[in-house]
mmCIF file of C-alpha atoms in Angstrom:
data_model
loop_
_atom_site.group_PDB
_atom_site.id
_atom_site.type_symbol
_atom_site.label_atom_id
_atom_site.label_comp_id
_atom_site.label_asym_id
_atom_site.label_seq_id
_atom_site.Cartn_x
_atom_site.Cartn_y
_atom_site.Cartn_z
ATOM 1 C CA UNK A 11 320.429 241.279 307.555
ATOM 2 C CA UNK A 12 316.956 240.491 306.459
ATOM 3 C CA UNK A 13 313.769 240.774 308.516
ATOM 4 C CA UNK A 14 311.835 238.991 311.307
ATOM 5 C CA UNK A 15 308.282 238.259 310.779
ATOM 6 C CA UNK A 16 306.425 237.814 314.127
ATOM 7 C CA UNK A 17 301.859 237.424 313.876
ATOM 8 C CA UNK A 18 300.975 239.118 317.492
ATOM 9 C CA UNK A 19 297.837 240.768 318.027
ATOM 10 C CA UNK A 20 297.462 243.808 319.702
ATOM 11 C CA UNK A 21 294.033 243.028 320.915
ATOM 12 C CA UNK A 22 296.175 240.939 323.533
ATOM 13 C CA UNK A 23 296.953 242.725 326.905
ATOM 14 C CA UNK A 24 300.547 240.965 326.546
ATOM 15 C CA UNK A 25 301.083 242.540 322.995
ATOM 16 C CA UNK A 26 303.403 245.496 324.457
ATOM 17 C CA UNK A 27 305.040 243.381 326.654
ATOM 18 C CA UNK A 28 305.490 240.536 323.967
ATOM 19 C CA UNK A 29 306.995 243.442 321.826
ATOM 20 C CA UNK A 30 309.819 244.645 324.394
ATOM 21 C CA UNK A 31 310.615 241.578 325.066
ATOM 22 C CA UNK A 32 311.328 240.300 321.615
ATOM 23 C CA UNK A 33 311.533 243.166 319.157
ATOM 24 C CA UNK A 34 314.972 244.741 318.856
ATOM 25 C CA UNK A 35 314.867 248.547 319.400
ATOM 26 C CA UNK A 36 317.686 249.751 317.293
ATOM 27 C CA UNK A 37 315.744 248.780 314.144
ATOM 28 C CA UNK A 38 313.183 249.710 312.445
ATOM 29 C CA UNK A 39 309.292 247.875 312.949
ATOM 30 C CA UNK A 40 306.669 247.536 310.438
ATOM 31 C CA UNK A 41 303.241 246.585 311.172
ATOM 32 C CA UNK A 42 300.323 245.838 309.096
ATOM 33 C CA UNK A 43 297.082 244.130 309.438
ATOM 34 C CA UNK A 44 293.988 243.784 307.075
ATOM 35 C CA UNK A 45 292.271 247.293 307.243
ATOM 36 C CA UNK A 46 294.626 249.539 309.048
ATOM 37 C CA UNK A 47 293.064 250.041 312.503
ATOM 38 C CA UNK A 48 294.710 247.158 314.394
ATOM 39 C CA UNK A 49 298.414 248.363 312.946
ATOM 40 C CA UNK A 50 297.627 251.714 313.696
ATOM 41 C CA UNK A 51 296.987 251.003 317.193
ATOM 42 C CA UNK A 52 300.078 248.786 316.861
ATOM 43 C CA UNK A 53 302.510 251.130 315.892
ATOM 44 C CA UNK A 54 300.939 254.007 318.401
ATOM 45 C CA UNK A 55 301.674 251.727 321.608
ATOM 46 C CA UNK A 56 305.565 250.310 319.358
ATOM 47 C CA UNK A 57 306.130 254.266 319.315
ATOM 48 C CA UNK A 58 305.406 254.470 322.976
ATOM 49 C CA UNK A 59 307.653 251.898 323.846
ATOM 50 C CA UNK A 60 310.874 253.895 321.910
ATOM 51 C CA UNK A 61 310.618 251.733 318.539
ATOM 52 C CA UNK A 62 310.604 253.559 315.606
ATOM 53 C CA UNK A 63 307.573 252.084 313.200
ATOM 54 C CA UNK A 64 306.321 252.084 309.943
ATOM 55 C CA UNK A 65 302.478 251.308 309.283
ATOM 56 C CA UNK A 66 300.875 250.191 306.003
ATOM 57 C CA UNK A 67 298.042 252.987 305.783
ATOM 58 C CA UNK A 68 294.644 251.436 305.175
ATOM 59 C CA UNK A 69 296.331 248.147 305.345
ATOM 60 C CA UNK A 70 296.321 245.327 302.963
ATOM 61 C CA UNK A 71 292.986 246.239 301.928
ATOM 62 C CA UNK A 72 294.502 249.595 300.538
ATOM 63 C CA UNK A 73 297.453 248.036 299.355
ATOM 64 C CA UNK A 74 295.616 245.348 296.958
ATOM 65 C CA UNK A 75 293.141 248.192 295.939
ATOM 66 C CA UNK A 76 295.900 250.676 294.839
ATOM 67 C CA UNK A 77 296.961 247.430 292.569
ATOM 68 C CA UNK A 78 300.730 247.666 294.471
ATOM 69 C CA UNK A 79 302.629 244.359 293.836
ATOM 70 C CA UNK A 80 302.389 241.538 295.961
ATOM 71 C CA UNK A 81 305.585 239.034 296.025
ATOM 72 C CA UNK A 82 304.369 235.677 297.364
ATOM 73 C CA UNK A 83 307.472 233.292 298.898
#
């Protein structure tokens, strides 16, 4: 199927807890955030927790700079 899109911060003491409890295990999560250090510390506690995650390095900053393409819905 497609994918879930959830906006959770991390800066939260609930965040891990939030993500067990909602976040299904067998597939794959990706995080992102604006610069990079939020989903990096994201994705270290997801890994903890037995998800497997990918992270957008250097965020959406370095996504717009490297001139990827953005789809808008």
């Amino acid at each position: 199927g497609g994918f879930q899109c959830l906006e959770w911060s991390v800066m939260q003491p609930d965040f891990a807890e939030k993500a067990v409890a909602n976040l299904d295990a067998k597939r794959t999560v990706a995080v992102y955030c604006r610069s990079g250090r939020r989903s990096k510390k994201a994705a270290q506690i997801l890994v903890k927790k037995g998800f497997r995650v990918v992270e957008l390095d250097n965020g959406f900053i370095g996504w717009t700079e490297a001139k990827l393409p953005i789809v808008e819905q």
